[in-house]
Each structure stands twice: as structure tokens, then as C-alpha cells.
Amino acid sequence: MKLRSFILPGTVLASAIGLLLAPIANVPLANAAPVTGSSAGPDAVTGQDALAKGPGLLNIASAKSGLSVDRLKNLLRGDNGLWIDRQGSPFFVEPSLTPQQKADSAAERPAPAAGSAAAPAPAPADAFALHSRPGSTKTIFLDFDGAVITGTAWNDSSHPSYDAKPFDTDGDPSSFSDSERKAIIESWQRVSEDYAVFDVDVTTADPGDAALNRSSASDNVYGSHVVITPTTDVRPGVGGVAYVGTFNSANNGQNQPAWVFSSNLSNVASNIAEAATHEVGHNLGLSHDGDSQRSYSRGQGIWAPIMGAAYGKPLSQWSNGDYKDANNREDDLSVIAGHGLSYIPANHGTSTASASVMAKGSSYNGTILSRTDVAYYKVVVSASGAYTFAATPPAVGANLDIKLSLLDANGTQLDSNNPVATKAASSTAAGIDAKLSGTLAPGTYYLTIDGVGQGDPQVDGYSDYGSIGSFTLAVS
């Protein structure tokens, strides 16, 4: 268990409190609806109560979150999950699982840690030493082993400290069983894949406060701290809670951690991962993807938006609101990139001229970075023979739905494969891989990998917007 605190030094603290409270002094919060069990306010406000406080509070909330005043007004009118705390910082509160989601979770057995020949599954012993991109200056810390939280915006005189207990499924919080470790590994795999296109290290190893808390605008090393815990004192009865737009804010430590309440998510790894990615999404400036009926879209078909309620959906992706009845047209990827995360460099050729050369018996790992990104590979056949080309996304938590194509030396398509994506399990999709087999005559060929959608997003399908992420291409 780690002690986590964010305490501004002396005069800086006094000045900060003065700056925060002075404008709000003209916006009385005494009559605001209470936030039960949350030190983000007995005086935190939501909905019409927040709007009634006038422009002062909204201007502060806009400056703190990066959300425009108009956007805040619309959200406060339509999303009861958005609150504004006593210092003017917006935060989102997420519901726990619906009865149907609980039933789906009860039917889902913990998945074994799965990998591929290119990326074997981590061993249970390594559950607290996992890194998706070691060396990155940005970090998402998935904290499963407990933490004591003091001196943050979550704390107040009634709650000077929160003792967040470790993730626990067997009633023994003093140690981690193999089953618990496998759930931690699966959660990490899923969150890592959600952020695979960005230069950020998703880790279960404590990186220390300096790697997470941005001390000033010139500090280029920072991140998000996510506490995954059964302890719900901060906000009982919900799935998670997080501040908005704080990831790259100076002194962001005051608004950490984001919270994921595993006990309210049936302790299922896929649910924990969905919530963790979602809460970090709020830190990165994102609001909710809903529809005309609810603040949180539950998706359609096998698909759901990450910033909706994607629990139990085989395929969850970032969204730009192009699905049926969407109430939020926010471009998720652009917002994330505007809050401190940059894209990783392209790790594949992007044309026949720059195609990476592959030989029979080889494999290659790559990442599709956007809906317009297409990976090119070159295969030179010296003698006629049978070939198989297999493109597979990660076995756990894939966002990428693959179309694999074979081109001739002139770039003309000879064949392609794009299977129908279906539900393999409540949180696993089938048919998002692709394979081509046949006999090739001597010559030069090209393979392309493209992220695709399926069906009509305005009916029950999904577009290629969020069909991004990592893959392995093997030639045999």
C-alpha cells in the first residue's frame, strides 16, 4: 500500500486557495445538492443547481477542464453524471452496473492471460511489473495494491484521508492469488490496447509521484493515477469517478487519482478495464457518449463507445459520435491528443514504395494509428508455392477490426479477407482477424492491413473511426 498525497508548498497553497475560492465566494454553494459520500463536496453541484450559480462558477470550470462554457451548460442540462466541486473543477461520476450487466458479468468467467507467439502472456508473478511502453514521458498507472490518499481535491475536513484497500476477489487483501493476478494482467492488457496508438506507458508498477504529477507547465513528465479498489468511500454505489481535463494540467496531482470501484463492477477484469480507460479518458478531456435516451450509450450490435457504457460489449472503441442517435460528436482521438498524449511513430510502411519486406516464416508487429492509416508489406516469391498470410489483433481487448488484402507488383488487388465480426464472449469479438491462403507464382506481392468498420453505424454497425491498434502479421 502506498501513501499518495498532493500538498502544495506553503505560500503557493495559500495563493492557490485564495485564487480558487475568491471568485467562487460570489457563487454561494451552501444550498447545492449534496454529493453523498464524496469529499468532492458536500457543496459540489450538478445540473440545474450548477447552472443557477451563474457565470462565475462556469468560467472557472471551463478554465480548469478545457470544456467551453457552452459545452458545460449542455452537459449540465443533459448529463447528471457531471458535477462541479467546491473549487470549480468538473468531475464525472459513473453508475455501477445495470442488472443486465451484472448478469452478463456473472456469466463471464475470468479469462486466462492470453498472448500470441509475438507477445506471450505475462506470468502471474509479473502482474505488478507490467509496462506497455517503458521509457515514455507519459504514464497511466493502474494501481491495484492499495493506496492512502491525502491532500487532494477528493479530501476535505470530513475526509482528510482515504484508505483505498487493494483489489481483492477472494476475501484476503493481504496477498494476491494467481486468479487475482490474472485479472490484473487482463485489465492491463485491455487498457494498454485502448491507448496503444499513443506514446504513453500503461503500467502496474508504481512510477512514483514525479512521473504522474505535473509540477508546472514546463514539466514534460506526467500522467494519470487510477486507483482500482473495492473501497467506495469517495462515492458509494458507483462504478468510478474522475476529474475532467486534468491530465496535462499544471499541478494535476491535486485532482488525482481517478477511481475505479472494482466491487461495484463485479470484480470482472473486462469491466475494470472499461472503467479505467473511461476514467482516464475524462482526465484527458473527454465527456460522455450518450444518446437521446441516456447519458451513457450502451452501443449497438457487438459495439459500444468507450466513453459510453461498454460493459459486456465484445468490441469497444473510441468514437466521434457517428453512431445511431449519438448526442456527442466529440472527436475522441483529437481531444486526447490535445491533452498531452502524442501518437507513436508509424511502425510500418505506408505505400508500396516504403513497404517493409517480409519472408516466408517471418512475422511482423505493427500498429494502425488512424482510420486513414494502411500498413504495407512486401513479399518476394522466388518459386511457386503455397502461402498463408494471417493478420491478428491482440487476443485480449482488441480495438482493431482487420481487412487484409493481397496486391500484385503494380498495386492491383488480387484478393482480400474481411470476416464478419461477431460475439465470441461478452467481452471478446471473433472475426476481427483476417487470413489469406493460396499458391503464388514467382513475383513481387504486397500485403495491406487496414482497420475497417462493419455495417451501417446509423443502424447497428460501427465505422472505421476507432478501428485502430496493434496487430501481428505472419507469413507461412
Short mmCIF file of C-alpha atoms in Angstrom, two decimals:
data_model
loop_
_atom_site.label_atom_id
_atom_site.label_comp_id
_atom_site.label_asym_id
_atom_site.label_seq_id
_atom_site.Cartn_x
_atom_site.Cartn_y
_atom_site.Cartn_z
CA MET A 1 0.00 0.00 0.00
CA LYS A 2 1.29 3.43 -0.96
CA LEU A 3 0.69 6.81 0.64
CA ARG A 4 -0.49 9.22 -2.04
CA SER A 5 -0.79 12.90 -1.35
CA PHE A 6 -0.64 16.16 -3.21
CA ILE A 7 0.15 19.09 -0.95
CA LEU A 8 1.11 22.44 -2.42
CA PRO A 9 4.00 24.07 -0.62
CA GLY A 10 3.31 26.92 1.86
CA THR A 11 2.71 30.20 0.13
CA VAL A 12 1.76 28.52 -3.12
CA LEU A 13 -1.02 26.67 -1.32
CA ALA A 14 -2.36 29.83 0.25
CA SER A 15 -2.30 31.68 -3.05
CA ALA A 16 -3.94 28.80 -4.87
CA ILE A 17 -6.77 28.55 -2.34
CA GLY A 18 -7.27 32.28 -2.49
CA LEU A 19 -7.45 32.31 -6.26
CA LEU A 20 -9.85 29.39 -6.31
CA LEU A 21 -12.20 30.46 -3.56
CA ALA A 22 -12.28 34.22 -4.15
CA PRO A 23 -14.23 34.00 -7.42
CA ILE A 24 -16.48 31.29 -6.02
CA ALA A 25 -17.23 33.39 -2.95
CA ASN A 26 -19.71 35.25 -5.15
CA VAL A 27 -21.29 31.94 -6.15
CA PRO A 28 -22.84 30.57 -2.95
CA LEU A 29 -22.82 26.79 -2.84
CA ALA A 30 -24.47 26.27 0.53
CA ASN A 31 -27.81 25.23 -0.95
CA ALA A 32 -26.36 22.86 -3.52
CA ALA A 33 -27.46 19.24 -3.61
CA PRO A 34 -25.03 17.11 -1.59
CA VAL A 35 -22.70 14.58 -3.14
CA THR A 36 -23.29 11.60 -0.90
CA GLY A 37 -20.09 10.18 0.49
CA SER A 38 -17.86 12.35 -1.66
CA SER A 39 -15.41 14.88 -0.38
CA ALA A 40 -15.61 16.46 -3.79
CA GLY A 41 -18.23 18.29 -2.00
CA PRO A 42 -21.00 18.44 0.35
CA ASP A 43 -21.09 21.65 -1.67
CA ALA A 44 -20.47 20.17 -5.12
CA VAL A 45 -23.21 20.86 -7.62
CA THR A 46 -24.66 19.30 -10.73
CA GLY A 47 -27.35 20.00 -13.30
CA GLN A 48 -29.62 23.00 -12.81
CA ASP A 49 -28.11 23.69 -9.40
CA ALA A 50 -24.76 24.34 -11.07
CA LEU A 51 -26.31 26.44 -13.83
CA ALA A 52 -28.12 28.53 -11.22
CA LYS A 53 -24.82 29.63 -9.70
CA GLY A 54 -24.20 31.91 -12.65
CA PRO A 55 -21.26 32.53 -14.97
CA GLY A 56 -18.56 32.76 -12.29
CA LEU A 57 -18.56 29.07 -11.48
CA LEU A 58 -18.90 28.03 -15.12
CA ASN A 59 -16.00 30.25 -16.19
CA ILE A 60 -13.76 28.65 -13.57
CA ALA A 61 -14.92 25.17 -14.51
CA SER A 62 -14.24 25.92 -18.17
CA ALA A 63 -10.71 27.13 -17.45
CA LYS A 64 -9.96 24.08 -15.33
CA SER A 65 -11.32 21.44 -17.69
CA GLY A 66 -10.79 22.86 -21.16
CA LEU A 67 -14.52 22.44 -21.84
CA SER A 68 -16.18 25.54 -23.25
CA VAL A 69 -18.83 27.29 -21.15
CA ASP A 70 -21.45 26.35 -23.72
CA ARG A 71 -20.32 22.73 -23.63
CA LEU A 72 -20.52 22.73 -19.82
CA LYS A 73 -24.02 24.18 -19.94
CA ASN A 74 -25.18 21.50 -22.35
CA LEU A 75 -23.60 18.74 -20.29
CA LEU A 76 -25.08 20.01 -17.03
CA ARG A 77 -28.51 20.09 -18.65
CA GLY A 78 -28.28 16.59 -20.10
CA ASP A 79 -25.74 14.53 -18.13
CA ASN A 80 -26.43 14.03 -14.44
CA GLY A 81 -23.03 12.42 -14.07
CA LEU A 82 -21.22 15.77 -14.35
CA TRP A 83 -20.54 17.64 -11.10
CA ILE A 84 -18.54 20.75 -10.23
CA ASP A 85 -16.66 20.69 -6.95
CA ARG A 86 -16.17 23.45 -4.38
CA GLN A 87 -13.04 24.68 -6.20
CA GLY A 88 -14.76 24.87 -9.56
CA SER A 89 -13.28 21.65 -11.00
CA PRO A 90 -15.65 19.44 -13.03
CA PHE A 91 -15.69 15.72 -12.37
CA PHE A 92 -17.74 12.81 -13.69
CA VAL A 93 -19.44 10.16 -11.58
CA GLU A 94 -20.20 6.86 -13.33
CA PRO A 95 -23.05 4.49 -12.50
CA SER A 96 -22.42 0.96 -11.35
CA LEU A 97 -23.55 -1.97 -13.49
CA THR A 98 -27.15 -2.38 -14.56
CA PRO A 99 -28.92 -5.63 -13.55
CA GLN A 100 -28.35 -6.97 -17.08
CA GLN A 101 -24.67 -6.05 -16.99
CA LYS A 102 -24.35 -7.76 -13.61
CA ALA A 103 -25.98 -10.87 -15.05
CA ASP A 104 -23.63 -10.79 -18.04
CA SER A 105 -20.66 -10.37 -15.69
CA ALA A 106 -21.77 -13.29 -13.52
CA ALA A 107 -21.80 -15.48 -16.63
CA GLU A 108 -18.34 -14.37 -17.68
CA ARG A 109 -15.52 -16.39 -16.23
CA PRO A 110 -12.11 -14.78 -15.65
CA ALA A 111 -10.13 -15.18 -18.85
CA PRO A 112 -6.66 -16.65 -18.70
CA ALA A 113 -3.94 -14.18 -19.55
CA ALA A 114 -3.71 -14.60 -23.31
CA GLY A 115 -0.95 -13.68 -25.69
CA SER A 116 0.48 -14.58 -29.07
CA ALA A 117 3.71 -16.01 -30.37
CA ALA A 118 4.92 -12.43 -30.82
CA ALA A 119 3.72 -11.30 -27.40
CA PRO A 120 3.41 -14.13 -24.88
CA ALA A 121 1.09 -13.60 -21.94
CA PRO A 122 2.77 -12.17 -18.84
CA ALA A 123 3.25 -14.59 -15.98
CA PRO A 124 1.15 -14.05 -12.84
CA ALA A 125 4.34 -13.29 -10.91
CA ASP A 126 4.83 -10.22 -13.13
CA ALA A 127 1.40 -8.70 -12.50
CA PHE A 128 2.87 -5.68 -10.73
CA ALA A 129 5.73 -5.10 -13.17
CA LEU A 130 3.86 -4.57 -16.43
CA HIS A 131 4.71 -1.80 -18.89
CA SER A 132 3.18 -1.15 -22.31
CA ARG A 133 5.72 1.45 -23.42
CA PRO A 134 8.61 1.77 -20.96
CA GLY A 135 10.58 4.95 -21.32
CA SER A 136 7.64 7.15 -22.29
CA THR A 137 7.42 10.51 -20.53
CA LYS A 138 3.66 9.98 -20.07
CA THR A 139 2.23 7.33 -17.75
CA ILE A 140 -1.09 5.73 -16.88
CA PHE A 141 -0.61 3.96 -13.56
CA LEU A 142 -3.15 1.22 -12.81
CA ASP A 143 -2.84 0.95 -9.04
CA PHE A 144 -4.22 -2.36 -7.73
CA ASP A 145 -2.29 -2.78 -4.48
CA GLY A 146 -3.96 -0.15 -2.32
CA ALA A 147 -3.22 3.49 -1.55
CA VAL A 148 -3.75 6.10 1.13
CA ILE A 149 -4.98 9.32 -0.48
CA THR A 150 -4.47 12.63 1.35
CA GLY A 151 -4.15 16.29 0.47
CA THR A 152 -6.07 16.13 -2.81
CA ALA A 153 -9.29 17.66 -4.10
CA TRP A 154 -11.03 14.45 -3.05
CA ASN A 155 -10.17 15.17 0.55
CA ASP A 156 -11.77 17.70 2.91
CA SER A 157 -12.03 18.23 6.66
CA SER A 158 -14.50 15.38 6.92
CA HIS A 159 -12.36 13.09 4.81
CA PRO A 160 -8.70 14.06 5.34
CA SER A 161 -7.60 10.62 4.25
CA TYR A 162 -8.92 7.72 2.19
CA ASP A 163 -7.52 4.25 2.80
CA ALA A 164 -8.16 2.50 -0.52
CA LYS A 165 -7.88 -1.23 0.03
CA PRO A 166 -6.14 -3.48 -2.51
CA PHE A 167 -8.05 -5.17 -5.32
CA ASP A 168 -9.45 -8.33 -3.79
CA THR A 169 -11.70 -11.13 -5.03
CA ASP A 170 -11.02 -13.91 -2.52
CA GLY A 171 -11.51 -12.11 0.79
CA ASP A 172 -7.79 -11.98 1.57
CA PRO A 173 -6.45 -8.46 0.84
CA SER A 174 -3.08 -9.30 2.35
CA SER A 175 -1.92 -11.24 -0.72
CA PHE A 176 -2.72 -11.68 -4.39
CA SER A 177 -3.76 -15.08 -5.70
CA ASP A 178 -2.95 -16.24 -9.23
CA SER A 179 -6.58 -15.59 -10.17
CA GLU A 180 -6.36 -12.00 -8.95
CA ARG A 181 -3.04 -11.52 -10.71
CA LYS A 182 -4.51 -12.83 -13.97
CA ALA A 183 -7.38 -10.35 -13.62
CA ILE A 184 -4.84 -7.56 -13.13
CA ILE A 185 -2.91 -8.71 -16.20
CA GLU A 186 -6.06 -8.86 -18.33
CA SER A 187 -7.13 -5.40 -17.16
CA TRP A 188 -3.70 -4.02 -18.06
CA GLN A 189 -3.77 -5.72 -21.47
CA ARG A 190 -7.12 -4.16 -22.29
CA VAL A 191 -6.26 -0.64 -21.15
CA SER A 192 -2.88 -0.84 -22.89
CA GLU A 193 -4.59 -1.68 -26.16
CA ASP A 194 -7.07 1.17 -25.79
CA TYR A 195 -4.11 3.57 -25.64
CA ALA A 196 -1.82 1.64 -28.00
CA VAL A 197 -1.64 4.39 -30.64
CA PHE A 198 -0.39 6.94 -28.11
CA ASP A 199 3.04 7.45 -26.61
CA VAL A 200 2.09 6.53 -23.05
CA ASP A 201 3.24 3.79 -20.71
CA VAL A 202 0.33 1.91 -19.18
CA THR A 203 1.85 0.26 -16.14
CA THR A 204 1.02 -1.64 -12.97
CA ALA A 205 4.37 -0.72 -11.40
CA ASP A 206 4.31 2.33 -9.16
CA PRO A 207 6.26 5.02 -11.09
CA GLY A 208 6.36 7.47 -8.18
CA ASP A 209 4.63 10.83 -7.84
CA ALA A 210 7.16 12.68 -10.03
CA ALA A 211 6.13 10.57 -13.05
CA LEU A 212 2.45 11.40 -12.55
CA ASN A 213 2.15 14.87 -11.04
CA ARG A 214 2.94 17.77 -13.36
CA SER A 215 4.71 20.38 -11.25
CA SER A 216 4.47 23.21 -13.80
CA ALA A 217 3.74 23.93 -17.45
CA SER A 218 7.40 23.23 -18.25
CA ASP A 219 7.30 19.76 -16.69
CA ASN A 220 7.07 17.25 -19.55
CA VAL A 221 6.80 14.13 -17.36
CA TYR A 222 3.29 13.46 -16.05
CA GLY A 223 0.35 11.14 -16.24
CA SER A 224 -2.76 9.71 -14.66
CA HIS A 225 -3.10 7.67 -11.49
CA VAL A 226 -6.02 5.21 -11.40
CA VAL A 227 -6.80 3.54 -8.08
CA ILE A 228 -8.65 0.25 -8.58
CA THR A 229 -10.17 -0.66 -5.24
CA PRO A 230 -13.21 -2.17 -3.51
CA THR A 231 -13.21 0.85 -1.17
CA THR A 232 -16.05 3.13 -2.26
CA ASP A 233 -15.93 5.80 0.46
CA VAL A 234 -15.24 8.56 -2.06
CA ARG A 235 -18.52 7.84 -3.83
CA PRO A 236 -20.54 4.81 -2.70
CA GLY A 237 -22.71 2.97 -5.16
CA VAL A 238 -20.99 3.98 -8.39
CA GLY A 239 -18.52 2.43 -10.83
CA GLY A 240 -15.92 5.18 -10.91
CA VAL A 241 -15.20 8.88 -10.67
CA ALA A 242 -12.63 11.19 -12.25
CA TYR A 243 -11.84 14.84 -12.87
CA VAL A 244 -12.08 16.26 -16.38
CA GLY A 245 -9.22 17.63 -18.50
CA THR A 246 -6.57 17.40 -15.79
CA PHE A 247 -4.08 15.01 -17.42
CA ASN A 248 -1.72 17.73 -18.65
CA SER A 249 -2.74 20.50 -16.24
CA ALA A 250 -0.04 22.08 -14.12
CA ASN A 251 -0.42 20.81 -10.53
CA ASN A 252 -2.64 18.00 -11.82
CA GLY A 253 -1.78 15.94 -8.75
CA GLN A 254 -4.39 17.84 -6.80
CA ASN A 255 -7.07 16.19 -8.96
CA GLN A 256 -5.67 12.67 -8.78
CA PRO A 257 -6.37 9.83 -8.56
CA ALA A 258 -9.17 8.68 -10.82
CA TRP A 259 -11.13 5.96 -9.04
CA VAL A 260 -12.43 2.60 -10.29
CA PHE A 261 -14.54 0.68 -7.78
CA SER A 262 -13.96 -2.98 -8.60
CA SER A 263 -16.53 -4.24 -6.11
CA ASN A 264 -19.26 -2.35 -8.00
CA LEU A 265 -18.07 -3.82 -11.32
CA SER A 266 -18.47 -7.48 -10.30
CA ASN A 267 -14.65 -7.70 -9.97
CA VAL A 268 -14.52 -8.69 -13.65
CA ALA A 269 -11.35 -7.71 -15.48
CA SER A 270 -13.06 -6.53 -18.66
CA ASN A 271 -15.37 -4.26 -16.64
CA ILE A 272 -12.46 -2.89 -14.63
CA ALA A 273 -10.55 -2.17 -17.82
CA GLU A 274 -13.51 -0.44 -19.47
CA ALA A 275 -13.92 1.75 -16.41
CA ALA A 276 -10.19 2.53 -16.14
CA THR A 277 -9.88 3.53 -19.80
CA HIS A 278 -13.08 5.58 -19.45
CA GLU A 279 -11.91 7.43 -16.31
CA VAL A 280 -8.52 8.24 -17.84
CA GLY A 281 -10.49 9.43 -20.86
CA HIS A 282 -12.13 12.01 -18.58
CA ASN A 283 -8.69 13.07 -17.31
CA LEU A 284 -7.81 13.54 -20.99
CA GLY A 285 -10.73 15.92 -21.52
CA LEU A 286 -13.43 13.58 -22.80
CA SER A 287 -17.08 13.70 -21.81
CA HIS A 288 -19.72 11.02 -22.19
CA ASP A 289 -21.04 9.41 -25.36
CA GLY A 290 -24.77 9.04 -24.97
CA ASP A 291 -27.95 9.13 -26.99
CA SER A 292 -31.39 10.70 -26.76
CA GLN A 293 -32.44 8.22 -24.07
CA ARG A 294 -29.46 8.14 -21.73
CA SER A 295 -26.18 9.86 -20.87
CA TYR A 296 -24.22 6.65 -21.50
CA SER A 297 -24.70 4.87 -24.80
CA ARG A 298 -24.73 1.10 -24.46
CA GLY A 299 -23.86 0.78 -28.10
CA GLN A 300 -25.43 -1.28 -30.83
CA GLY A 301 -24.82 -4.79 -32.09
CA ILE A 302 -21.45 -6.01 -30.82
CA TRP A 303 -20.06 -2.47 -30.48
CA ALA A 304 -20.11 0.35 -27.92
CA PRO A 305 -18.19 3.61 -27.46
CA ILE A 306 -15.55 3.63 -24.74
CA MET A 307 -16.94 6.86 -23.32
CA GLY A 308 -20.40 5.32 -23.10
CA ALA A 309 -21.18 2.20 -21.08
CA ALA A 310 -19.32 -0.51 -22.96
CA TYR A 311 -19.53 -3.19 -20.26
CA GLY A 312 -20.16 -6.59 -21.79
CA LYS A 313 -19.64 -5.47 -25.38
CA PRO A 314 -17.21 -7.57 -27.46
CA LEU A 315 -15.85 -4.50 -29.25
CA SER A 316 -15.41 -1.09 -27.61
CA GLN A 317 -13.70 1.75 -29.45
CA TRP A 318 -13.02 5.46 -29.34
CA SER A 319 -15.75 7.38 -31.13
CA ASN A 320 -16.53 10.60 -32.96
CA GLY A 321 -20.27 10.27 -32.43
CA ASP A 322 -21.12 8.80 -35.82
CA TYR A 323 -23.29 6.02 -34.36
CA LYS A 324 -27.09 5.96 -34.32
CA ASP A 325 -28.81 8.63 -32.19
CA ALA A 326 -25.50 9.97 -30.79
CA ASN A 327 -25.70 13.05 -28.58
CA ASN A 328 -21.97 13.84 -28.61
CA ARG A 329 -19.97 14.48 -31.78
CA GLU A 330 -16.72 14.92 -29.90
CA ASP A 331 -13.66 13.62 -31.78
CA ASP A 332 -12.18 11.45 -29.01
CA LEU A 333 -8.76 10.98 -30.57
CA SER A 334 -8.28 14.68 -31.28
CA VAL A 335 -9.30 15.61 -27.73
CA ILE A 336 -6.87 13.05 -26.28
CA ALA A 337 -4.06 14.37 -28.49
CA GLY A 338 -4.89 17.89 -27.28
CA HIS A 339 -4.44 16.94 -23.63
CA GLY A 340 -0.85 15.78 -23.58
CA LEU A 341 -0.65 12.49 -25.48
CA SER A 342 1.12 12.31 -28.84
CA TYR A 343 0.87 9.49 -31.36
CA ILE A 344 3.61 6.90 -31.62
CA PRO A 345 5.61 6.99 -34.88
CA ALA A 346 4.36 4.82 -37.72
CA ASN A 347 5.97 1.38 -37.38
CA HIS A 348 5.19 0.10 -40.88
CA GLY A 349 5.41 1.16 -44.49
CA THR A 350 2.56 3.33 -45.78
CA SER A 351 2.87 2.65 -49.52
CA THR A 352 4.30 0.07 -51.90
CA ALA A 353 7.46 2.19 -52.10
CA SER A 354 8.04 2.10 -48.35
CA ALA A 355 6.66 -1.39 -47.66
CA SER A 356 8.51 -3.48 -45.11
CA VAL A 357 9.96 -6.66 -46.64
CA MET A 358 8.76 -9.97 -45.23
CA ALA A 359 9.86 -13.52 -45.96
CA LYS A 360 8.10 -16.83 -45.56
CA GLY A 361 8.31 -17.94 -41.95
CA SER A 362 8.51 -14.40 -40.59
CA SER A 363 6.12 -12.23 -38.61
CA TYR A 364 5.86 -8.52 -38.01
CA ASN A 365 4.20 -6.40 -35.34
CA GLY A 366 2.59 -3.11 -36.28
CA THR A 367 0.01 -0.55 -35.21
CA ILE A 368 -2.77 1.05 -37.22
CA LEU A 369 -2.79 4.64 -36.00
CA SER A 370 -5.90 6.11 -37.59
CA ARG A 371 -8.80 5.38 -39.92
CA THR A 372 -6.68 6.56 -42.89
CA ASP A 373 -3.58 4.57 -41.92
CA VAL A 374 -2.85 1.48 -44.03
CA ALA A 375 0.13 -0.80 -43.37
CA TYR A 376 2.07 -2.14 -46.40
CA TYR A 377 4.31 -5.21 -46.52
CA LYS A 378 6.29 -6.65 -49.43
CA VAL A 379 6.73 -10.35 -50.15
CA VAL A 380 9.06 -11.53 -52.93
CA VAL A 381 8.22 -15.04 -54.18
CA SER A 382 11.16 -16.75 -55.92
CA ALA A 383 9.47 -20.08 -56.63
CA SER A 384 5.83 -21.10 -56.90
CA GLY A 385 4.39 -22.37 -53.65
CA ALA A 386 1.61 -22.27 -51.10
CA TYR A 387 1.43 -19.24 -48.87
CA THR A 388 -0.72 -18.25 -45.91
CA PHE A 389 -0.92 -14.69 -44.61
CA ALA A 390 -2.52 -14.21 -41.19
CA ALA A 391 -3.20 -10.83 -39.59
CA THR A 392 -4.35 -10.94 -35.99
CA PRO A 393 -5.12 -8.24 -33.41
CA PRO A 394 -4.34 -8.91 -29.74
CA ALA A 395 -6.14 -11.85 -28.20
CA VAL A 396 -7.38 -9.64 -25.35
CA GLY A 397 -9.07 -6.25 -25.69
CA ALA A 398 -8.55 -5.62 -29.39
CA ASN A 399 -9.98 -2.42 -30.91
CA LEU A 400 -8.79 -3.17 -34.44
CA ASP A 401 -11.05 -4.92 -36.96
CA ILE A 402 -8.73 -6.02 -39.78
CA LYS A 403 -9.11 -6.18 -43.53
CA LEU A 404 -6.18 -7.99 -45.18
CA SER A 405 -5.52 -7.55 -48.90
CA LEU A 406 -3.05 -9.07 -51.38
CA LEU A 407 -1.80 -6.86 -54.22
CA ASP A 408 0.31 -7.62 -57.26
CA ALA A 409 3.53 -5.82 -58.20
CA ASN A 410 1.51 -2.96 -59.73
CA GLY A 411 -0.59 -2.49 -56.60
CA THR A 412 -3.70 -4.09 -58.08
CA GLN A 413 -5.75 -6.03 -55.55
CA LEU A 414 -5.76 -9.78 -56.15
CA ASP A 415 -7.64 -10.92 -53.07
CA SER A 416 -8.86 -9.67 -49.69
CA ASN A 417 -10.38 -11.02 -46.50
CA ASN A 418 -12.59 -9.20 -44.00
CA PRO A 419 -14.61 -11.69 -41.94
CA VAL A 420 -17.88 -10.72 -40.28
CA ALA A 421 -17.19 -9.66 -36.70
CA THR A 422 -19.32 -11.49 -34.14
CA LYS A 423 -19.59 -12.00 -30.42
CA ALA A 424 -17.30 -14.76 -29.14
CA ALA A 425 -17.93 -13.87 -25.48
CA SER A 426 -19.45 -10.95 -23.61
CA SER A 427 -16.18 -9.03 -23.88
CA THR A 428 -14.44 -10.74 -26.81
CA ALA A 429 -15.07 -10.35 -30.53
CA ALA A 430 -14.50 -13.00 -33.19
CA GLY A 431 -13.93 -12.32 -36.88
CA ILE A 432 -11.75 -9.24 -36.42
CA ASP A 433 -8.69 -11.11 -37.67
CA ALA A 434 -8.09 -11.91 -41.36
CA LYS A 435 -6.34 -14.64 -43.35
CA LEU A 436 -5.46 -15.32 -46.99
CA SER A 437 -4.13 -18.59 -48.42
CA GLY A 438 -3.21 -19.75 -51.89
CA THR A 439 -0.48 -20.66 -54.33
CA LEU A 440 1.62 -17.78 -55.60
CA ALA A 441 3.69 -17.69 -58.78
CA PRO A 442 7.14 -16.09 -58.71
CA GLY A 443 6.99 -12.34 -58.43
CA THR A 444 6.58 -9.38 -56.07
CA TYR A 445 3.44 -9.04 -53.97
CA TYR A 446 2.19 -6.61 -51.37
CA LEU A 447 0.01 -7.11 -48.33
CA THR A 448 -2.04 -4.32 -46.79
CA ILE A 449 -3.67 -4.15 -43.39
CA ASP A 450 -6.49 -1.69 -42.89
CA GLY A 451 -8.75 -1.04 -39.92
CA VAL A 452 -12.37 -1.27 -41.01
CA GLY A 453 -15.87 -0.87 -39.70
CA GLN A 454 -18.87 -3.10 -40.23
CA GLY A 455 -22.38 -2.47 -41.42
CA ASP A 456 -24.10 0.89 -41.06
CA PRO A 457 -23.20 2.95 -37.94
CA GLN A 458 -26.61 4.59 -38.20
CA VAL A 459 -28.33 1.22 -37.81
CA ASP A 460 -26.40 -1.42 -35.86
CA GLY A 461 -22.83 -1.26 -37.14
CA TYR A 462 -19.71 0.80 -36.50
CA SER A 463 -17.42 2.89 -38.65
CA ASP A 464 -13.65 2.60 -39.08
CA TYR A 465 -13.04 5.65 -36.86
CA GLY A 466 -11.98 3.68 -33.79
CA SER A 467 -10.72 0.59 -35.62
CA ILE A 468 -7.11 1.18 -34.64
CA GLY A 469 -4.44 -0.56 -32.61
CA SER A 470 -1.82 -3.25 -32.73
CA PHE A 471 -1.59 -6.40 -34.86
CA THR A 472 0.72 -9.23 -35.84
CA LEU A 473 1.18 -10.27 -39.49
CA ALA A 474 2.62 -13.74 -40.12
CA VAL A 475 3.70 -15.30 -43.43
CA SER A 476 3.85 -19.08 -43.70
#
